[in-house]
Amino acid sequence: MRLTRLTLHTVRLPLVAPFTTSFSTQTERTAIIFELTAAVEGREVTGWGECVALNEPLYSSEYVSGAIDVIRRFLMPRLDGELTAETVGQRLAPIVGHRMAKAALEMAVLDAQLRAAGTSFAAYLGVTRQRIPCGVSVGIQDSVAALLSAVGGYLDAGYLRVKLKIRPGWDIEPVRAVRKEFGPIPLQVDANAAYTLADAAHLRLLDEFGLLLIEQPLAEDDLRQHAALSQLLTTPMCLDESIVSAAVAASAISMGAAAVINVKPGRVGGYLEARRIHDLARAHGVAVWCGGMLESGIGRAANATLAALPGFTLVGDVSASDRFYRQDITPPIEMRGGHIDVPREPGLCTPPERRLLEKFTVETIEL
Ligand SMILES: CC(=O)N[C@@H](Cc1ccc2ccccc2c1)C(=O)O
Ligand SMILES: [Mg+2]
């Protein structure tokens, strides 16, 4: 196919409640929605993608306006002429980093390619599961009582696994309280890199709670320290921010820095790299699960399909749309019986509704 036009819609979606992690409190999600127009054998097709970079470089070094700049100046110019989704990564490889921007471009090309072929992402990946189990990520709350109320609400809604955000000063006590209140529910924690190896003795206190895993306790660029820490804990070590490619995943696995990997297509440069990480981990007997970046229904639908691959044996953070949004730009993705159906329509997602896309768009750029 040949790309003919790319429209970047910057959308701002209000969150149903403030979402506090060790790195920020967010009350809305700014994201870039990619609307790609391409020519396939003389026909015009549309592809949708979503860049998961935050408004500020707080989760990783990428951020919305930086992604728009690198796409305009350095990535789009490399996507001229005939190309396929499977060759986008190679075309963009000379540009260092900017994985979330690259991922969104590859995603839009893949969506256009699948729509043109009338193929679902599920068929393209060869997933056989019809639905995926849903976990929920629970932010840091103002009090333990508020946390217990939030967790109770999510359990009542049917979520099958609870993940608690932690940071120094909000870790042992909230986990103990959730264990005391809800018993042996599937439970894990995510520190978003808030600790150092000097906190090892403190983090060992988490071992008494029988957690499924501890996610990214240390800095994203330190595999060695995670390997050292994993020797000191019985709780399995899971990495998120650190795993930016299949190559880094291979290093993390071989160093014993990750017993489990949180796979996020945006963080690793796209859904095709995410599949490569899935395949690598599976070959090593390392479990993966699908993380979340508060995606709109575009990324959320694609993640639901990715999470149906056989190596995604742990419940992920693919929650229903209403976990974060009262209204989405696509029809809401709903959870029934703790599960989300794997989409079977052509493409990666249900396209956004034009009036909702316009309602939440704060900036439109034509490239
Ligand atoms: C579901 C979950 O916990 N996601 C990330 C953290 C994260 C990711 C992207 C975000 C975008 C806007 C506001 C907060 C965000 C938090 C994580 O697993 O570490
Ligand atoms: Mg995480």
Short mmCIF file of C-alpha atoms and ligand atoms in Angstrom, two decimals:
data_model
loop_
_atom_site.label_atom_id
_atom_site.label_comp_id
_atom_site.label_asym_id
_atom_site.label_seq_id
_atom_site.Cartn_x
_atom_site.Cartn_y
_atom_site.Cartn_z
CA MET A 1 0.00 0.00 0.00
CA ARG A 2 0.97 3.65 -0.34
CA LEU A 3 0.21 6.16 2.41
CA THR A 4 -1.71 9.14 1.10
CA ARG A 5 -2.64 11.09 4.25
CA LEU A 6 -2.15 10.92 8.00
CA THR A 7 -4.34 12.95 10.35
CA LEU A 8 -3.24 13.21 13.98
CA HIS A 9 -6.18 13.90 16.31
CA THR A 10 -4.98 14.87 19.77
CA VAL A 11 -7.80 13.90 22.12
CA ARG A 12 -8.30 14.71 25.76
CA LEU A 13 -10.46 12.18 27.61
CA PRO A 14 -11.55 12.99 31.18
CA LEU A 15 -10.91 10.14 33.63
CA VAL A 16 -13.81 8.90 35.76
CA ALA A 17 -11.60 9.48 38.82
CA PRO A 18 -8.06 10.77 39.44
CA PHE A 19 -5.48 8.04 38.77
CA THR A 20 -2.46 8.29 41.06
CA THR A 21 0.73 6.33 40.45
CA SER A 22 4.19 6.76 41.95
CA PHE A 23 4.96 9.22 39.16
CA SER A 24 1.85 11.41 38.87
CA THR A 25 -1.82 12.03 39.47
CA GLN A 26 -3.77 12.26 36.22
CA THR A 27 -7.34 13.47 35.86
CA GLU A 28 -7.47 13.17 32.08
CA ARG A 29 -5.76 11.20 29.32
CA THR A 30 -4.27 13.07 26.39
CA ALA A 31 -3.59 10.72 23.47
CA ILE A 32 -2.92 10.94 19.75
CA ILE A 33 -5.37 9.15 17.46
CA PHE A 34 -3.93 8.30 14.03
CA GLU A 35 -6.27 8.35 11.05
CA LEU A 36 -4.33 7.00 8.09
CA THR A 37 -5.53 7.00 4.49
CA ALA A 38 -3.77 4.66 2.09
CA ALA A 39 -4.15 3.38 -1.47
CA VAL A 40 -4.32 -0.40 -1.87
CA GLU A 41 -4.51 -1.54 -5.52
CA GLY A 42 -6.23 1.71 -6.45
CA ARG A 43 -8.73 1.54 -3.55
CA GLU A 44 -8.62 4.03 -0.69
CA VAL A 45 -8.54 2.43 2.79
CA THR A 46 -8.45 3.90 6.28
CA GLY A 47 -6.36 2.66 9.20
CA TRP A 48 -6.61 3.70 12.85
CA GLY A 49 -3.85 3.80 15.45
CA GLU A 50 -3.20 5.25 18.90
CA CYS A 51 0.00 6.65 20.39
CA VAL A 52 0.15 5.89 24.12
CA ALA A 53 2.68 8.58 25.06
CA LEU A 54 1.61 10.69 28.01
CA ASN A 55 1.32 14.47 27.86
CA GLU A 56 4.54 14.70 29.90
CA PRO A 57 7.61 12.38 29.90
CA LEU A 58 6.76 10.87 33.31
CA TYR A 59 6.21 7.19 32.44
CA SER A 60 8.90 7.14 29.74
CA SER A 61 10.89 9.71 27.80
CA GLU A 62 8.17 10.13 25.18
CA TYR A 63 5.44 12.76 25.33
CA VAL A 64 2.62 13.90 23.07
CA SER A 65 4.10 16.98 21.40
CA GLY A 66 7.46 15.27 21.02
CA ALA A 67 5.80 12.31 19.32
CA ILE A 68 3.98 14.62 16.90
CA ASP A 69 7.25 16.35 16.08
CA VAL A 70 9.21 13.16 15.45
CA ILE A 71 6.40 11.73 13.33
CA ARG A 72 6.17 14.86 11.20
CA ARG A 73 9.90 15.46 10.73
CA PHE A 74 11.52 12.02 10.83
CA LEU A 75 9.11 9.09 10.71
CA MET A 76 6.51 9.90 8.04
CA PRO A 77 9.17 10.90 5.44
CA ARG A 78 10.54 7.34 5.73
CA LEU A 79 7.21 5.76 4.86
CA ASP A 80 6.93 6.82 1.21
CA GLY A 81 6.33 4.41 -1.67
CA GLU A 82 5.00 0.86 -1.40
CA LEU A 83 5.07 -0.63 2.11
CA THR A 84 3.36 -3.21 4.32
CA ALA A 85 2.81 -3.32 8.08
CA GLU A 86 5.60 -5.92 8.27
CA THR A 87 8.13 -3.53 6.72
CA VAL A 88 7.28 -0.36 8.67
CA GLY A 89 9.59 -1.35 11.55
CA GLN A 90 12.59 -1.75 9.26
CA ARG A 91 11.87 1.56 7.50
CA LEU A 92 11.79 3.36 10.88
CA ALA A 93 14.68 1.48 12.49
CA PRO A 94 17.35 4.11 11.65
CA ILE A 95 15.50 6.55 13.91
CA VAL A 96 16.62 5.82 17.47
CA GLY A 97 13.97 5.39 20.17
CA HIS A 98 10.53 7.04 19.88
CA ARG A 99 8.94 3.59 20.15
CA MET A 100 5.45 4.81 21.03
CA ALA A 101 5.38 7.05 17.96
CA LYS A 102 6.67 4.20 15.77
CA ALA A 103 4.17 1.77 17.30
CA ALA A 104 1.22 4.01 16.46
CA LEU A 105 2.34 4.37 12.84
CA GLU A 106 2.80 0.62 12.41
CA MET A 107 -0.59 0.07 14.08
CA ALA A 108 -2.39 2.37 11.63
CA VAL A 109 -0.70 0.70 8.65
CA LEU A 110 -1.58 -2.74 10.04
CA ASP A 111 -5.20 -1.71 10.62
CA ALA A 112 -5.49 -0.41 7.05
CA GLN A 113 -3.90 -3.59 5.70
CA LEU A 114 -6.23 -5.84 7.69
CA ARG A 115 -9.35 -3.83 6.73
CA ALA A 116 -8.35 -3.94 3.06
CA ALA A 117 -7.99 -7.73 3.32
CA GLY A 118 -11.17 -8.16 5.41
CA THR A 119 -9.08 -9.89 8.06
CA SER A 120 -9.45 -9.58 11.84
CA PHE A 121 -6.38 -9.04 13.99
CA ALA A 122 -7.33 -12.28 15.74
CA ALA A 123 -7.10 -14.19 12.44
CA TYR A 124 -3.83 -12.41 11.57
CA LEU A 125 -2.27 -13.44 14.91
CA GLY A 126 -3.88 -16.87 14.83
CA VAL A 127 -5.49 -16.57 18.26
CA THR A 128 -8.14 -19.14 19.05
CA ARG A 129 -9.45 -17.87 22.38
CA GLN A 130 -12.84 -16.16 22.15
CA ARG A 131 -12.41 -13.97 25.27
CA ILE A 132 -9.76 -12.80 27.74
CA PRO A 133 -9.87 -12.47 31.55
CA CYS A 134 -9.76 -8.90 32.89
CA GLY A 135 -7.60 -7.44 35.63
CA VAL A 136 -7.74 -3.94 37.07
CA SER A 137 -5.07 -1.41 38.04
CA VAL A 138 -6.00 0.48 41.20
CA GLY A 139 -4.38 3.84 41.81
CA ILE A 140 -2.95 5.16 45.07
CA GLN A 141 -5.84 6.40 47.19
CA ASP A 142 -6.26 9.10 49.86
CA SER A 143 -6.82 6.49 52.58
CA VAL A 144 -6.87 2.74 53.18
CA ALA A 145 -10.65 2.97 53.60
CA ALA A 146 -10.94 4.54 50.13
CA LEU A 147 -8.70 1.80 48.72
CA LEU A 148 -10.84 -0.97 50.22
CA SER A 149 -13.95 0.67 48.80
CA ALA A 150 -12.36 0.93 45.33
CA VAL A 151 -11.10 -2.67 45.37
CA GLY A 152 -14.50 -3.91 46.59
CA GLY A 153 -16.20 -2.10 43.74
CA TYR A 154 -13.90 -3.62 41.12
CA LEU A 155 -14.34 -7.12 42.57
CA ASP A 156 -18.12 -6.63 42.51
CA ALA A 157 -17.81 -5.55 38.87
CA GLY A 158 -16.18 -8.93 38.15
CA TYR A 159 -12.47 -8.13 37.79
CA LEU A 160 -10.49 -11.34 38.20
CA ARG A 161 -7.18 -9.85 39.37
CA VAL A 162 -6.31 -6.70 41.32
CA LYS A 163 -3.12 -4.66 40.86
CA LEU A 164 -2.29 -2.01 43.44
CA LYS A 165 -0.07 0.94 42.62
CA ILE A 166 2.51 1.38 45.37
CA ARG A 167 5.23 3.87 46.27
CA PRO A 168 7.36 4.48 49.37
CA GLY A 169 4.92 5.29 52.18
CA TRP A 170 2.01 3.52 50.50
CA ASP A 171 2.90 -0.15 50.16
CA ILE A 172 2.91 -2.61 53.08
CA GLU A 173 -0.09 -1.18 54.93
CA PRO A 174 -2.48 -0.99 51.93
CA VAL A 175 -1.49 -4.48 50.74
CA ARG A 176 -1.98 -5.87 54.25
CA ALA A 177 -5.41 -4.20 54.49
CA VAL A 178 -6.55 -5.59 51.10
CA ARG A 179 -5.38 -9.09 52.08
CA LYS A 180 -7.18 -8.79 55.44
CA GLU A 181 -10.41 -7.53 53.86
CA PHE A 182 -10.59 -9.69 50.70
CA GLY A 183 -8.53 -12.77 51.53
CA PRO A 184 -6.64 -14.77 48.87
CA ILE A 185 -7.77 -12.84 45.78
CA PRO A 186 -5.26 -12.75 42.87
CA LEU A 187 -3.23 -9.66 43.84
CA GLN A 188 -0.09 -7.89 42.57
CA VAL A 189 1.64 -4.53 42.95
CA ASP A 190 3.20 -1.99 40.56
CA ALA A 191 5.77 0.53 41.81
CA ASN A 192 6.48 2.29 38.49
CA ALA A 193 10.19 2.39 39.34
CA ALA A 194 9.72 4.20 42.67
CA TYR A 195 12.25 2.22 44.79
CA THR A 196 15.99 1.55 44.85
CA LEU A 197 17.97 -1.57 45.71
CA ALA A 198 18.55 0.03 49.13
CA ASP A 199 14.82 -0.62 49.78
CA ALA A 200 15.28 -4.40 49.40
CA ALA A 201 14.73 -5.21 53.10
CA HIS A 202 11.53 -3.14 53.06
CA LEU A 203 10.27 -4.73 49.83
CA ARG A 204 10.88 -8.19 51.32
CA LEU A 205 8.01 -7.41 53.71
CA LEU A 206 5.72 -7.87 50.68
CA ASP A 207 6.68 -11.54 50.48
CA GLU A 208 4.32 -12.45 53.32
CA PHE A 209 1.26 -11.51 51.21
CA GLY A 210 1.59 -14.17 48.51
CA LEU A 211 1.49 -11.67 45.64
CA LEU A 212 1.45 -12.89 42.04
CA LEU A 213 4.33 -10.51 41.23
CA ILE A 214 5.96 -7.19 41.96
CA GLU A 215 6.06 -4.94 38.88
CA GLN A 216 8.99 -2.60 38.07
CA PRO A 217 10.15 -1.75 41.57
CA LEU A 218 13.41 -0.14 40.37
CA ALA A 219 14.58 2.26 37.65
CA GLU A 220 13.65 1.39 34.05
CA ASP A 221 17.31 1.33 32.91
CA ASP A 222 18.67 -1.04 35.55
CA LEU A 223 18.32 -4.74 34.73
CA ARG A 224 21.25 -5.71 36.96
CA GLN A 225 19.69 -4.26 40.09
CA HIS A 226 16.38 -5.95 39.31
CA ALA A 227 18.25 -9.25 38.95
CA ALA A 228 19.92 -8.67 42.35
CA LEU A 229 16.59 -7.73 43.97
CA SER A 230 14.81 -10.76 42.51
CA GLN A 231 17.33 -12.96 44.37
CA LEU A 232 16.27 -11.34 47.66
CA LEU A 233 12.49 -11.67 47.22
CA THR A 234 10.21 -14.69 46.91
CA THR A 235 7.62 -12.59 45.08
CA PRO A 236 8.17 -13.06 41.31
CA MET A 237 9.81 -10.08 39.57
CA CYS A 238 7.88 -8.49 36.68
CA LEU A 239 9.22 -5.73 34.42
CA ASP A 240 7.23 -3.07 32.55
CA GLU A 241 9.12 0.18 31.76
CA SER A 242 12.43 -1.69 31.34
CA ILE A 243 11.26 -3.94 28.52
CA VAL A 244 11.45 -1.71 25.43
CA SER A 245 12.23 -4.42 22.85
CA ALA A 246 12.61 -8.15 22.30
CA ALA A 247 16.37 -7.72 22.63
CA VAL A 248 16.02 -6.15 26.08
CA ALA A 249 13.51 -8.85 27.01
CA ALA A 250 16.14 -11.44 26.08
CA SER A 251 18.71 -9.70 28.31
CA ALA A 252 16.25 -9.40 31.20
CA ILE A 253 15.30 -13.09 30.99
CA SER A 254 18.91 -14.29 30.68
CA MET A 255 19.99 -12.07 33.63
CA GLY A 256 17.15 -13.29 35.84
CA ALA A 257 15.81 -9.73 36.04
CA ALA A 258 12.30 -10.75 34.94
CA ALA A 259 10.34 -13.89 35.83
CA VAL A 260 7.26 -12.27 34.25
CA ILE A 261 6.92 -9.55 31.60
CA ASN A 262 4.18 -6.92 31.24
CA VAL A 263 3.85 -6.54 27.45
CA LYS A 264 2.70 -3.16 26.11
CA PRO A 265 2.74 -2.76 22.32
CA GLY A 266 3.24 1.03 22.51
CA ARG A 267 6.24 0.76 24.83
CA VAL A 268 8.05 -1.83 22.65
CA GLY A 269 7.50 -0.21 19.24
CA GLY A 270 4.39 -2.00 18.07
CA TYR A 271 2.14 -5.05 18.05
CA LEU A 272 4.58 -7.02 15.88
CA GLU A 273 7.44 -6.49 18.38
CA ALA A 274 4.99 -7.34 21.18
CA ARG A 275 4.32 -10.68 19.46
CA ARG A 276 8.08 -11.26 19.15
CA ILE A 277 8.44 -10.68 22.90
CA HIS A 278 5.54 -13.08 23.52
CA ASP A 279 7.25 -15.76 21.40
CA LEU A 280 10.66 -15.22 23.04
CA ALA A 281 9.22 -15.35 26.58
CA ARG A 282 7.18 -18.45 25.78
CA ALA A 283 10.31 -20.20 24.47
CA HIS A 284 11.95 -19.48 27.85
CA GLY A 285 8.90 -20.53 29.88
CA VAL A 286 8.44 -16.91 31.03
CA ALA A 287 4.83 -15.78 31.45
CA VAL A 288 3.62 -12.54 29.89
CA TRP A 289 0.50 -10.47 30.42
CA CYS A 290 -0.89 -7.49 28.54
CA GLY A 291 -0.42 -4.15 30.27
CA GLY A 292 -2.49 -1.02 29.79
CA MET A 293 -1.74 2.60 28.97
CA LEU A 294 -5.25 3.93 29.52
CA GLU A 295 -5.95 3.44 25.83
CA SER A 296 -9.10 4.50 24.07
CA GLY A 297 -11.19 1.76 22.49
CA ILE A 298 -8.73 1.73 19.57
CA GLY A 299 -5.72 0.46 21.52
CA ARG A 300 -7.93 -1.37 24.00
CA ALA A 301 -9.50 -3.56 21.28
CA ALA A 302 -6.10 -4.39 19.76
CA ASN A 303 -4.75 -5.24 23.24
CA ALA A 304 -7.70 -7.56 23.87
CA THR A 305 -6.70 -9.54 20.78
CA LEU A 306 -2.98 -9.57 21.61
CA ALA A 307 -3.82 -10.79 25.12
CA ALA A 308 -5.52 -13.85 23.59
CA LEU A 309 -2.19 -15.28 22.37
CA PRO A 310 -1.35 -18.52 24.23
CA GLY A 311 1.68 -17.16 26.14
CA PHE A 312 -0.46 -14.49 27.85
CA THR A 313 -1.15 -16.84 30.73
CA LEU A 314 -1.51 -14.18 33.44
CA VAL A 315 -4.50 -11.87 33.74
CA GLY A 316 -3.62 -8.46 32.28
CA ASP A 317 -4.64 -4.82 32.69
CA VAL A 318 -7.07 -4.88 29.75
CA SER A 319 -10.01 -3.47 31.67
CA ALA A 320 -13.41 -2.36 30.39
CA SER A 321 -13.57 1.14 28.90
CA ASP A 322 -15.60 2.36 31.87
CA ARG A 323 -12.68 1.62 34.25
CA PHE A 324 -11.24 4.94 33.08
CA TYR A 325 -13.78 6.67 30.82
CA ARG A 326 -17.40 7.65 31.18
CA GLN A 327 -17.40 8.12 27.39
CA ASP A 328 -14.89 6.79 24.86
CA ILE A 329 -14.35 7.80 21.23
CA THR A 330 -15.32 4.27 20.15
CA PRO A 331 -18.26 2.16 21.31
CA PRO A 332 -17.37 1.10 24.89
CA ILE A 333 -15.51 -2.18 25.35
CA GLU A 334 -17.47 -4.02 28.03
CA MET A 335 -16.59 -6.78 30.46
CA ARG A 336 -19.00 -9.64 31.06
CA GLY A 337 -18.34 -12.26 33.68
CA GLY A 338 -14.86 -10.84 34.21
CA HIS A 339 -13.96 -11.25 30.52
CA ILE A 340 -13.77 -9.15 27.35
CA ASP A 341 -14.60 -10.73 23.98
CA VAL A 342 -11.78 -10.95 21.44
CA PRO A 343 -12.84 -8.74 18.48
CA ARG A 344 -13.53 -10.69 15.29
CA GLU A 345 -14.33 -7.88 12.87
CA PRO A 346 -11.83 -6.88 10.12
CA GLY A 347 -9.01 -4.65 11.36
CA LEU A 348 -7.68 -3.97 14.85
CA CYS A 349 -10.67 -2.17 16.37
CA THR A 350 -14.08 -0.66 15.86
CA PRO A 351 -13.36 2.78 14.32
CA PRO A 352 -14.11 5.85 16.43
CA GLU A 353 -17.51 7.51 16.07
CA ARG A 354 -16.83 10.75 14.16
CA ARG A 355 -18.90 12.94 16.49
CA LEU A 356 -17.19 11.54 19.59
CA LEU A 357 -13.75 11.91 18.04
CA GLU A 358 -14.56 15.55 17.30
CA LYS A 359 -16.05 16.06 20.77
CA PHE A 360 -12.78 15.10 22.47
CA THR A 361 -10.30 16.44 19.89
CA VAL A 362 -8.23 19.40 21.06
CA GLU A 363 -5.90 19.57 18.04
CA THR A 364 -5.92 18.18 14.50
CA ILE A 365 -2.79 17.98 12.36
CA GLU A 366 -2.76 16.86 8.72
CA LEU A 367 0.47 15.28 7.49
C1 LIG B 1 -2.94 0.67 33.88
C2 LIG B 1 -1.61 1.04 34.37
O1 LIG B 1 -1.32 0.99 35.53
N1 LIG B 1 -0.72 1.45 33.43
C3 LIG B 1 0.66 1.81 33.59
C4 LIG B 1 0.79 3.14 34.28
C5 LIG B 1 0.18 4.25 33.47
C6 LIG B 1 0.28 4.26 32.10
C7 LIG B 1 -0.26 5.29 31.34
C8 LIG B 1 -0.93 6.32 31.93
C9 LIG B 1 -1.49 7.36 31.17
C10 LIG B 1 -2.17 8.38 31.80
C11 LIG B 1 -2.29 8.35 33.17
C12 LIG B 1 -1.72 7.35 33.91
C13 LIG B 1 -1.04 6.31 33.32
C14 LIG B 1 -0.49 5.27 34.07
C15 LIG B 1 1.49 0.74 34.25
O2 LIG B 1 1.16 -0.46 34.16
O3 LIG B 1 2.53 1.08 34.80
MG MG B 2 3.42 -0.90 35.16
#
